[in-house]
Amino acid sequence: MFVLSCVCGVVGAPRSTPVDASAVGQTAPATQKLDPDDIAMLNDATAFVRGRNARDYAIAGPDAIDEGRYVSIGGIDQWITIRGENRHNPVLLFLHGGPGDATNPWGYAAFRTWLKVFTVVQWDQRGTGRTLGKTGPSVAPTMTVERMVQDGVELADLLRRTLQKEKILLVGHSWGSILGVLMAKARPELFSAFVGTGHVADPQRNYLVAYEALVEKATRLGDTRAIRELKEVGPPPYADGRGYGLQRRWANLFEGGDFLISSMVGFALNAPDYKPHDIKDWFDGQILSGDRLVPQANATSALTAKVLGGDFAVPVFVIQGAEDFTTPTSLARGFVESIHAPRKAFVTIPDAGHFAVFTKRDAFLRELIGLKVIETTSPAEP
C-alpha cells in the first residue's frame, strides 16, 4: 500500500490502476503466518529498536524545544512537531510531498542533524497522518489546493507569533513545493525565503520531460530491461496508471528512492511514540490525499508553469538533485531562470535525485546555510 501511495512523483499523473491480487498470488511466494513465538520475538525486536531510536534521536538542553501537538488550523485540529536544539535558532517549516506523504513518522531521524541550526517544524497536512487520525475521512471534501495553501499560511503566521519570530523559512519538497510557491505568493511578509526541492515547475510538461530523461539514462547505462519497458509503454500521456507507475518505478530505481522508501517505513514502524493505528493513518492519508489532490494538480489543471512562476516578493531558491527523474532537474532550473525575486539561485546536489533533501541531507543543509536563507531581503530585481 505504501509503495502505491508514495506519490511524491505523481503530481501531474492519474492514480495507478488497482493491483490484481490473484496475479500477485501466482508469482509471489505464499506469505507465512507468524506463530506466537514469532510474534513475541518481533515485539521484543521492535521494543529494542524503538528504545534505541528514542535515545539516539533525543534532544535536550536548557534552550531545546521538542513538542508535538494539535493546533487549530482552517477549522480543524492539525498535527505538528517542533524540534530544535536552540529555540533561538531560525524556524524552518517543512512542507512534505506526496501529496499526503507526511514526514513526521520518520522525520525525527531524517532531520536530526538540522536541529543544531534550525528549529524544524513538520506538519501533517489536512487529510494526512495524525491530522487524518484526528478528523477522519469526512475532511475529504475540504481538501483543495486553495484550502491547503490557506492552512499553510495560517500555520506559518501561528508559528511566527508563538515562537516569536519576525519571519520563518519555508522549505517545500515535491507536492510541498507547489504549496510553498503559492504560500510565498499569498503572504510574502511571513517568510524570509522559499526553498524548493524535488521542485514541481511545470505540471503540463513534467512527465514527458521525465520520460525522455529516463530513456536517456537507461541508454547511457545500457540497462536493456529499462529501455525495453520504457519503449513498450511509450511517452505520456497514458490512458491509465500503468505508464505513470512504470516511470515512477524506474525513477526510484535510478535515484535510489526504493531504498529510501524502505528506510521511511522502517523508521516509521519503530518511531518511539507511534502506534500501529498511527501508521495506518499515515498510509490511509497518502491514498486519500492522492485521490483528492492529484486531479487538482495534474496536467490539465489550472496549475500551470505561468501560475507557479512569475514574480515573487521573497527570495526564492531551488536545491535539486542533479538527476531528478520525477520532477526533472531541467524544468526546475528553467523555473529559477524565468522568475523575478529579490534573490534567487539554483543549486544541484551531485549523485542525488528527487529525494535529495533526505538522501543527501547534510549536503543539502550545507547548501541551505551557504545561501544565507535567513538574511533580510533586498529590493526586488527589475
mmCIF file of N, CA and C in Angstrom, residues 162-282:
data_model
loop_
_atom_site.group_PDB
_atom_site.id
_atom_site.type_symbol
_atom_site.label_atom_id
_atom_site.label_comp_id
_atom_site.label_asym_id
_atom_site.label_seq_id
_atom_site.Cartn_x
_atom_site.Cartn_y
_atom_site.Cartn_z
ATOM 1 N N THR A 162 3.817 32.501 17.936
ATOM 2 C CA THR A 162 4.051 31.721 19.146
ATOM 3 C C THR A 162 5.533 31.475 19.412
ATOM 4 N N LEU A 163 6.334 31.394 18.348
ATOM 5 C CA LEU A 163 7.774 31.195 18.518
ATOM 6 C C LEU A 163 8.542 32.506 18.485
ATOM 7 N N GLN A 164 7.798 33.600 18.375
ATOM 8 C CA GLN A 164 8.353 34.950 18.458
ATOM 9 C C GLN A 164 9.444 35.199 17.421
ATOM 10 N N LYS A 165 9.083 34.930 16.169
ATOM 11 C CA LYS A 165 9.977 35.186 15.049
ATOM 12 C C LYS A 165 9.321 36.189 14.102
ATOM 13 N N GLU A 166 10.131 37.078 13.567
ATOM 14 C CA GLU A 166 9.583 38.037 12.607
ATOM 15 C C GLU A 166 9.175 37.324 11.319
ATOM 16 N N LYS A 167 10.017 36.385 10.873
ATOM 17 C CA LYS A 167 9.746 35.622 9.655
ATOM 18 C C LYS A 167 10.245 34.195 9.846
ATOM 19 N N ILE A 168 9.716 33.283 9.027
ATOM 20 C CA ILE A 168 10.188 31.906 9.076
ATOM 21 C C ILE A 168 10.638 31.482 7.685
ATOM 22 N N LEU A 169 11.467 30.451 7.654
ATOM 23 C CA LEU A 169 11.967 29.902 6.396
ATOM 24 C C LEU A 169 11.027 28.792 5.932
ATOM 25 N N LEU A 170 10.680 28.786 4.664
ATOM 26 C CA LEU A 170 9.738 27.827 4.096
ATOM 27 C C LEU A 170 10.480 26.911 3.133
ATOM 28 N N VAL A 171 10.416 25.597 3.378
ATOM 29 C CA VAL A 171 11.049 24.615 2.504
ATOM 30 C C VAL A 171 9.986 23.614 2.061
ATOM 31 N N GLY A 172 9.821 23.440 0.742
ATOM 32 C CA GLY A 172 8.805 22.538 0.220
ATOM 33 C C GLY A 172 9.402 21.481 -0.691
ATOM 34 N N HIS A 173 9.033 20.220 -0.438
ATOM 35 C CA HIS A 173 9.505 19.112 -1.264
ATOM 36 C C HIS A 173 8.390 18.606 -2.159
ATOM 37 N N SER A 174 8.635 18.520 -3.465
ATOM 38 C CA SER A 174 7.718 17.930 -4.432
ATOM 39 C C SER A 174 6.351 18.604 -4.368
ATOM 40 N N TRP A 175 5.286 17.862 -4.011
ATOM 41 C CA TRP A 175 3.976 18.492 -3.828
ATOM 42 C C TRP A 175 4.085 19.706 -2.897
ATOM 43 N N GLY A 176 4.929 19.601 -1.872
ATOM 44 C CA GLY A 176 5.120 20.718 -0.952
ATOM 45 C C GLY A 176 5.697 21.948 -1.621
ATOM 46 N N SER A 177 6.408 21.762 -2.748
ATOM 47 C CA SER A 177 6.934 22.937 -3.455
ATOM 48 C C SER A 177 5.806 23.727 -4.109
ATOM 49 N N ILE A 178 4.734 23.037 -4.524
ATOM 50 C CA ILE A 178 3.565 23.744 -5.049
ATOM 51 C C ILE A 178 2.931 24.585 -3.952
ATOM 52 N N LEU A 179 2.697 23.965 -2.786
ATOM 53 C CA LEU A 179 2.126 24.712 -1.664
ATOM 54 C C LEU A 179 3.022 25.891 -1.290
ATOM 55 N N GLY A 180 4.336 25.629 -1.238
ATOM 56 C CA GLY A 180 5.261 26.676 -0.825
ATOM 57 C C GLY A 180 5.267 27.867 -1.757
ATOM 58 N N VAL A 181 5.274 27.620 -3.060
ATOM 59 C CA VAL A 181 5.221 28.717 -4.037
ATOM 60 C C VAL A 181 3.965 29.558 -3.823
ATOM 61 N N LEU A 182 2.829 28.889 -3.678
ATOM 62 C CA LEU A 182 1.563 29.621 -3.543
ATOM 63 C C LEU A 182 1.458 30.319 -2.196
ATOM 64 N N MET A 183 2.005 29.724 -1.142
ATOM 65 C CA MET A 183 2.031 30.381 0.164
ATOM 66 C C MET A 183 2.915 31.620 0.125
ATOM 67 N N ALA A 184 4.080 31.501 -0.492
ATOM 68 C CA ALA A 184 5.006 32.638 -0.565
ATOM 69 C C ALA A 184 4.416 33.783 -1.363
ATOM 70 N N LYS A 185 3.638 33.449 -2.390
ATOM 71 C CA LYS A 185 2.997 34.500 -3.180
ATOM 72 C C LYS A 185 1.854 35.151 -2.407
ATOM 73 N N ALA A 186 1.141 34.336 -1.618
ATOM 74 C CA ALA A 186 -0.036 34.850 -0.911
ATOM 75 C C ALA A 186 0.342 35.756 0.255
ATOM 76 N N ARG A 187 1.376 35.376 1.024
ATOM 77 C CA ARG A 187 1.742 36.152 2.224
ATOM 78 C C ARG A 187 3.261 36.273 2.341
ATOM 79 N N PRO A 188 3.901 36.991 1.447
ATOM 80 C CA PRO A 188 5.366 37.054 1.443
ATOM 81 C C PRO A 188 5.953 37.635 2.728
ATOM 82 N N GLU A 189 5.191 38.460 3.435
ATOM 83 C CA GLU A 189 5.725 39.108 4.638
ATOM 84 C C GLU A 189 5.997 38.116 5.767
ATOM 85 N N LEU A 190 5.470 36.899 5.649
ATOM 86 C CA LEU A 190 5.664 35.891 6.702
ATOM 87 C C LEU A 190 6.988 35.144 6.574
ATOM 88 N N PHE A 191 7.641 35.229 5.399
ATOM 89 C CA PHE A 191 8.740 34.305 5.099
ATOM 90 C C PHE A 191 10.043 35.039 4.795
ATOM 91 N N SER A 192 11.138 34.495 5.327
ATOM 92 C CA SER A 192 12.458 35.033 4.998
ATOM 93 C C SER A 192 12.897 34.583 3.612
ATOM 94 N N ALA A 193 12.427 33.390 3.190
ATOM 95 C CA ALA A 193 12.740 32.869 1.857
ATOM 96 C C ALA A 193 11.897 31.624 1.623
ATOM 97 N N PHE A 194 11.783 31.248 0.349
ATOM 98 C CA PHE A 194 11.203 29.970 -0.010
ATOM 99 C C PHE A 194 12.268 29.131 -0.698
ATOM 100 N N VAL A 195 12.364 27.858 -0.287
ATOM 101 C CA VAL A 195 13.316 26.917 -0.891
ATOM 102 C C VAL A 195 12.532 25.713 -1.392
ATOM 103 N N GLY A 196 12.637 25.441 -2.684
ATOM 104 C CA GLY A 196 12.001 24.268 -3.275
ATOM 105 C C GLY A 196 13.019 23.178 -3.524
ATOM 106 N N THR A 197 12.575 21.922 -3.437
ATOM 107 C CA THR A 197 13.422 20.782 -3.759
ATOM 108 C C THR A 197 12.535 19.654 -4.272
ATOM 109 N N GLY A 198 13.061 18.859 -5.211
ATOM 110 C CA GLY A 198 12.163 17.973 -5.938
ATOM 111 C C GLY A 198 11.060 18.836 -6.519
ATOM 112 N N HIS A 199 11.481 19.964 -7.088
ATOM 113 C CA HIS A 199 10.593 21.097 -7.350
ATOM 114 C C HIS A 199 9.675 20.850 -8.547
ATOM 115 N N VAL A 200 8.379 21.075 -8.338
ATOM 116 C CA VAL A 200 7.392 20.963 -9.413
ATOM 117 C C VAL A 200 7.327 22.302 -10.129
ATOM 118 N N ALA A 201 7.826 22.351 -11.339
ATOM 119 C CA ALA A 201 7.895 23.607 -12.083
ATOM 120 C C ALA A 201 6.832 23.725 -13.161
ATOM 121 N N ASP A 202 6.475 22.593 -13.791
ATOM 122 C CA ASP A 202 5.575 22.633 -14.948
ATOM 123 C C ASP A 202 4.781 21.330 -15.013
ATOM 124 N N PRO A 203 3.638 21.246 -14.311
ATOM 125 C CA PRO A 203 2.860 20.001 -14.313
ATOM 126 C C PRO A 203 2.465 19.531 -15.711
ATOM 127 N N GLN A 204 2.289 20.452 -16.654
ATOM 128 C CA GLN A 204 1.879 20.069 -18.003
ATOM 129 C C GLN A 204 2.974 19.297 -18.744
ATOM 130 N N ARG A 205 4.229 19.627 -18.495
ATOM 131 C CA ARG A 205 5.334 19.009 -19.222
ATOM 132 C C ARG A 205 6.107 17.997 -18.382
ATOM 133 N N ASN A 206 5.797 17.919 -17.098
ATOM 134 C CA ASN A 206 6.614 17.174 -16.149
ATOM 135 C C ASN A 206 6.894 15.741 -16.601
ATOM 136 N N TYR A 207 5.844 14.985 -16.892
ATOM 137 C CA TYR A 207 6.036 13.557 -17.159
ATOM 138 C C TYR A 207 6.671 13.284 -18.520
ATOM 139 N N LEU A 208 6.413 14.115 -19.499
ATOM 140 C CA LEU A 208 7.056 13.916 -20.792
ATOM 141 C C LEU A 208 8.554 14.152 -20.685
ATOM 142 N N VAL A 209 8.956 15.247 -20.023
ATOM 143 C CA VAL A 209 10.382 15.535 -19.855
ATOM 144 C C VAL A 209 11.046 14.449 -19.009
ATOM 145 N N ALA A 210 10.346 13.979 -17.969
ATOM 146 C CA ALA A 210 10.893 12.908 -17.131
ATOM 147 C C ALA A 210 11.077 11.626 -17.932
ATOM 148 N N TYR A 211 10.111 11.310 -18.795
ATOM 149 C CA TYR A 211 10.213 10.107 -19.626
ATOM 150 C C TYR A 211 11.444 10.173 -20.531
ATOM 151 N N GLU A 212 11.633 11.297 -21.169
ATOM 152 C CA GLU A 212 12.786 11.450 -22.069
ATOM 153 C C GLU A 212 14.102 11.311 -21.297
ATOM 154 N N ALA A 213 14.144 11.880 -20.086
ATOM 155 C CA ALA A 213 15.353 11.785 -19.263
ATOM 156 C C ALA A 213 15.606 10.345 -18.809
ATOM 157 N N LEU A 214 14.533 9.607 -18.506
ATOM 158 C CA LEU A 214 14.679 8.216 -18.102
ATOM 159 C C LEU A 214 15.215 7.351 -19.247
ATOM 160 N N VAL A 215 14.688 7.560 -20.447
ATOM 161 C CA VAL A 215 15.168 6.807 -21.602
ATOM 162 C C VAL A 215 16.640 7.104 -21.850
ATOM 163 N N GLU A 216 17.009 8.375 -21.737
ATOM 164 C CA GLU A 216 18.411 8.760 -21.946
ATOM 165 C C GLU A 216 19.305 8.119 -20.891
ATOM 166 N N LYS A 217 18.863 8.098 -19.639
ATOM 167 C CA LYS A 217 19.641 7.494 -18.552
ATOM 168 C C LYS A 217 19.780 5.991 -18.766
ATOM 169 N N ALA A 218 18.672 5.336 -19.108
ATOM 170 C CA ALA A 218 18.713 3.892 -19.334
ATOM 171 C C ALA A 218 19.654 3.543 -20.485
ATOM 172 N N THR A 219 19.637 4.355 -21.536
ATOM 173 C CA THR A 219 20.516 4.130 -22.681
ATOM 174 C C THR A 219 21.971 4.311 -22.284
ATOM 175 N N ARG A 220 22.233 5.352 -21.502
ATOM 176 C CA ARG A 220 23.599 5.614 -21.060
ATOM 177 C C ARG A 220 24.130 4.481 -20.187
ATOM 178 N N LEU A 221 23.259 3.900 -19.377
ATOM 179 C CA LEU A 221 23.657 2.794 -18.504
ATOM 180 C C LEU A 221 23.694 1.456 -19.223
ATOM 181 N N GLY A 222 23.077 1.396 -20.411
ATOM 182 C CA GLY A 222 22.962 0.127 -21.110
ATOM 183 C C GLY A 222 22.004 -0.827 -20.417
ATOM 184 N N ASP A 223 20.995 -0.277 -19.728
ATOM 185 C CA ASP A 223 20.028 -1.094 -18.990
ATOM 186 C C ASP A 223 18.947 -1.556 -19.972
ATOM 187 N N THR A 224 19.117 -2.759 -20.491
ATOM 188 C CA THR A 224 18.230 -3.231 -21.555
ATOM 189 C C THR A 224 16.796 -3.420 -21.079
ATOM 190 N N ARG A 225 16.630 -3.849 -19.826
ATOM 191 C CA ARG A 225 15.271 -4.024 -19.312
ATOM 192 C C ARG A 225 14.554 -2.682 -19.219
ATOM 193 N N ALA A 226 15.213 -1.675 -18.655
ATOM 194 C CA ALA A 226 14.599 -0.353 -18.545
ATOM 195 C C ALA A 226 14.265 0.208 -19.916
ATOM 196 N N ILE A 227 15.192 0.071 -20.865
ATOM 197 C CA ILE A 227 14.958 0.575 -22.222
ATOM 198 C C ILE A 227 13.744 -0.110 -22.825
ATOM 199 N N ARG A 228 13.696 -1.447 -22.695
ATOM 200 C CA ARG A 228 12.582 -2.195 -23.284
ATOM 201 C C ARG A 228 11.241 -1.782 -22.682
ATOM 202 N N GLU A 229 11.171 -1.715 -21.353
ATOM 203 C CA GLU A 229 9.900 -1.414 -20.704
ATOM 204 C C GLU A 229 9.454 0.017 -20.985
ATOM 205 N N LEU A 230 10.393 0.940 -20.994
ATOM 206 C CA LEU A 230 10.036 2.337 -21.265
ATOM 207 C C LEU A 230 9.596 2.520 -22.718
ATOM 208 N N LYS A 231 10.287 1.837 -23.629
ATOM 209 C CA LYS A 231 9.900 1.944 -25.036
ATOM 210 C C LYS A 231 8.540 1.276 -25.279
ATOM 211 N N GLU A 232 8.267 0.180 -24.570
ATOM 212 C CA GLU A 232 6.989 -0.513 -24.745
ATOM 213 C C GLU A 232 5.815 0.354 -24.307
ATOM 214 N N VAL A 233 5.966 1.046 -23.182
ATOM 215 C CA VAL A 233 4.860 1.873 -22.692
ATOM 216 C C VAL A 233 4.772 3.194 -23.447
ATOM 217 N N GLY A 234 5.913 3.650 -23.981
ATOM 218 C CA GLY A 234 5.933 4.876 -24.768
ATOM 219 C C GLY A 234 5.821 6.126 -23.916
ATOM 220 N N PRO A 235 5.906 7.300 -24.559
ATOM 221 C CA PRO A 235 5.839 8.560 -23.816
ATOM 222 C C PRO A 235 4.414 8.883 -23.375
ATOM 223 N N PRO A 236 4.260 9.685 -22.310
ATOM 224 C CA PRO A 236 2.928 10.104 -21.871
ATOM 225 C C PRO A 236 2.349 11.138 -22.850
ATOM 226 N N PRO A 237 1.018 11.381 -22.730
ATOM 227 C CA PRO A 237 0.083 10.928 -21.687
ATOM 228 C C PRO A 237 -0.341 9.476 -21.888
ATOM 229 N N TYR A 238 -0.770 8.839 -20.783
ATOM 230 C CA TYR A 238 -1.175 7.441 -20.790
ATOM 231 C C TYR A 238 -2.666 7.313 -20.528
ATOM 232 N N ALA A 239 -3.223 6.225 -21.040
ATOM 233 C CA ALA A 239 -4.664 6.002 -20.874
ATOM 234 C C ALA A 239 -5.016 5.574 -19.457
ATOM 235 N N ASP A 240 -4.047 4.978 -18.731
ATOM 236 C CA ASP A 240 -4.302 4.552 -17.361
ATOM 237 C C ASP A 240 -3.026 4.744 -16.545
ATOM 238 N N GLY A 241 -3.026 4.229 -15.329
ATOM 239 C CA GLY A 241 -1.907 4.474 -14.431
ATOM 240 C C GLY A 241 -0.673 3.635 -14.693
ATOM 241 N N ARG A 242 -0.738 2.654 -15.617
ATOM 242 C CA ARG A 242 0.395 1.752 -15.807
ATOM 243 C C ARG A 242 1.645 2.504 -16.263
ATOM 244 N N GLY A 243 1.492 3.379 -17.222
ATOM 245 C CA GLY A 243 2.656 4.093 -17.733
ATOM 246 C C GLY A 243 3.293 4.985 -16.684
ATOM 247 N N TYR A 244 2.453 5.715 -15.940
ATOM 248 C CA TYR A 244 2.982 6.580 -14.892
ATOM 249 C C TYR A 244 3.649 5.759 -13.794
ATOM 250 N N GLY A 245 3.028 4.618 -13.461
ATOM 251 C CA GLY A 245 3.618 3.753 -12.443
ATOM 252 C C GLY A 245 4.972 3.219 -12.877
ATOM 253 N N LEU A 246 5.089 2.870 -14.161
ATOM 254 C CA LEU A 246 6.360 2.380 -14.685
ATOM 255 C C LEU A 246 7.426 3.475 -14.611
ATOM 256 N N GLN A 247 7.059 4.694 -14.979
ATOM 257 C CA GLN A 247 8.006 5.799 -14.878
ATOM 258 C C GLN A 247 8.483 5.977 -13.446
ATOM 259 N N ARG A 248 7.549 5.962 -12.510
ATOM 260 C CA ARG A 248 7.922 6.164 -11.110
ATOM 261 C C ARG A 248 8.853 5.046 -10.631
ATOM 262 N N ARG A 249 8.556 3.811 -11.069
ATOM 263 C CA ARG A 249 9.378 2.685 -10.622
ATOM 264 C C ARG A 249 10.820 2.850 -11.092
ATOM 265 N N TRP A 250 11.013 3.192 -12.372
ATOM 266 C CA TRP A 250 12.378 3.339 -12.868
ATOM 267 C C TRP A 250 13.045 4.590 -12.311
ATOM 268 N N ALA A 251 12.270 5.645 -12.068
ATOM 269 C CA ALA A 251 12.841 6.836 -11.428
ATOM 270 C C ALA A 251 13.375 6.481 -10.037
ATOM 271 N N ASN A 252 12.573 5.737 -9.260
ATOM 272 C CA ASN A 252 13.014 5.331 -7.927
ATOM 273 C C ASN A 252 14.260 4.447 -7.989
ATOM 274 N N LEU A 253 14.292 3.514 -8.946
ATOM 275 C CA LEU A 253 15.439 2.618 -9.053
ATOM 276 C C LEU A 253 16.706 3.370 -9.459
ATOM 277 N N PHE A 254 16.586 4.293 -10.404
ATOM 278 C CA PHE A 254 17.756 5.042 -10.855
ATOM 279 C C PHE A 254 18.246 6.025 -9.787
ATOM 280 N N GLU A 255 17.333 6.533 -8.954
ATOM 281 C CA GLU A 255 17.686 7.556 -7.962
ATOM 282 C C GLU A 255 17.993 6.981 -6.581
ATOM 283 N N GLY A 256 17.757 5.699 -6.381
ATOM 284 C CA GLY A 256 17.903 5.133 -5.044
ATOM 285 C C GLY A 256 16.704 5.393 -4.158
ATOM 286 N N GLY A 257 15.592 5.805 -4.749
ATOM 287 C CA GLY A 257 14.399 6.081 -3.972
ATOM 288 C C GLY A 257 13.781 4.838 -3.364
ATOM 289 N N ASP A 258 14.005 3.676 -3.989
ATOM 290 C CA ASP A 258 13.454 2.440 -3.447
ATOM 291 C C ASP A 258 14.048 2.129 -2.075
ATOM 292 N N PHE A 259 15.340 2.380 -1.927
ATOM 293 C CA PHE A 259 15.994 2.159 -0.632
ATOM 294 C C PHE A 259 15.477 3.159 0.398
ATOM 295 N N LEU A 260 15.300 4.401 -0.015
ATOM 296 C CA LEU A 260 14.797 5.428 0.903
ATOM 297 C C LEU A 260 13.397 5.076 1.396
ATOM 298 N N ILE A 261 12.523 4.625 0.476
ATOM 299 C CA ILE A 261 11.158 4.288 0.867
ATOM 300 C C ILE A 261 11.164 3.187 1.917
ATOM 301 N N SER A 262 12.015 2.187 1.743
ATOM 302 C CA SER A 262 12.122 1.133 2.741
ATOM 303 C C SER A 262 12.596 1.697 4.079
ATOM 304 N N SER A 263 13.532 2.628 4.040
ATOM 305 C CA SER A 263 14.019 3.249 5.275
ATOM 306 C C SER A 263 12.911 4.043 5.956
ATOM 307 N N MET A 264 12.114 4.779 5.153
ATOM 308 C CA MET A 264 10.990 5.537 5.713
ATOM 309 C C MET A 264 10.081 4.621 6.528
ATOM 310 N N VAL A 265 9.699 3.507 5.917
ATOM 311 C CA VAL A 265 8.782 2.577 6.570
ATOM 312 C C VAL A 265 9.415 2.015 7.836
ATOM 313 N N GLY A 266 10.702 1.657 7.771
ATOM 314 C CA GLY A 266 11.384 1.114 8.937
ATOM 315 C C GLY A 266 11.423 2.093 10.098
ATOM 316 N N PHE A 267 11.784 3.334 9.818
ATOM 317 C CA PHE A 267 11.830 4.336 10.882
ATOM 318 C C PHE A 267 10.430 4.642 11.419
ATOM 319 N N ALA A 268 9.427 4.646 10.538
ATOM 320 C CA ALA A 268 8.063 4.906 10.992
ATOM 321 C C ALA A 268 7.560 3.792 11.900
ATOM 322 N N LEU A 269 7.800 2.545 11.508
ATOM 323 C CA LEU A 269 7.349 1.413 12.320
ATOM 324 C C LEU A 269 8.043 1.373 13.670
ATOM 325 N N ASN A 270 9.207 1.996 13.759
ATOM 326 C CA ASN A 270 9.968 1.994 15.002
ATOM 327 C C ASN A 270 10.085 3.385 15.612
ATOM 328 N N ALA A 271 9.167 4.281 15.254
ATOM 329 C CA ALA A 271 9.142 5.605 15.863
ATOM 330 C C ALA A 271 8.779 5.470 17.340
ATOM 331 N N PRO A 272 9.492 6.157 18.218
ATOM 332 C CA PRO A 272 9.294 5.951 19.658
ATOM 333 C C PRO A 272 7.868 6.164 20.149
ATOM 334 N N ASP A 273 7.137 7.112 19.593
ATOM 335 C CA ASP A 273 5.811 7.431 20.126
ATOM 336 C C ASP A 273 4.685 7.129 19.137
ATOM 337 N N TYR A 274 4.933 6.206 18.185
ATOM 338 C CA TYR A 274 3.907 5.860 17.198
ATOM 339 C C TYR A 274 3.363 4.461 17.465
ATOM 340 N N LYS A 275 2.060 4.328 17.276
ATOM 341 C CA LYS A 275 1.360 3.058 17.424
ATOM 342 C C LYS A 275 0.908 2.572 16.046
ATOM 343 N N PRO A 276 0.518 1.294 15.935
ATOM 344 C CA PRO A 276 0.067 0.785 14.633
ATOM 345 C C PRO A 276 -1.051 1.609 14.001
ATOM 346 N N HIS A 277 -1.974 2.151 14.808
ATOM 347 C CA HIS A 277 -3.059 2.940 14.206
ATOM 348 C C HIS A 277 -2.531 4.238 13.604
ATOM 349 N N ASP A 278 -1.421 4.780 14.156
ATOM 350 C CA ASP A 278 -0.814 5.974 13.557
ATOM 351 C C ASP A 278 -0.234 5.649 12.179
ATOM 352 N N ILE A 279 0.376 4.469 12.063
ATOM 353 C CA ILE A 279 0.940 4.064 10.784
ATOM 354 C C ILE A 279 -0.171 3.828 9.763
ATOM 355 N N LYS A 280 -1.268 3.227 10.211
ATOM 356 C CA LYS A 280 -2.407 3.049 9.311
ATOM 357 C C LYS A 280 -2.935 4.392 8.825
ATOM 358 N N ASP A 281 -3.036 5.372 9.717
ATOM 359 C CA ASP A 281 -3.481 6.710 9.316
ATOM 360 C C ASP A 281 -2.509 7.323 8.310
ATOM 361 N N TRP A 282 -1.228 7.050 8.497
ATOM 362 C CA TRP A 282 -0.209 7.551 7.561
ATOM 363 C C TRP A 282 -0.425 6.957 6.172
#
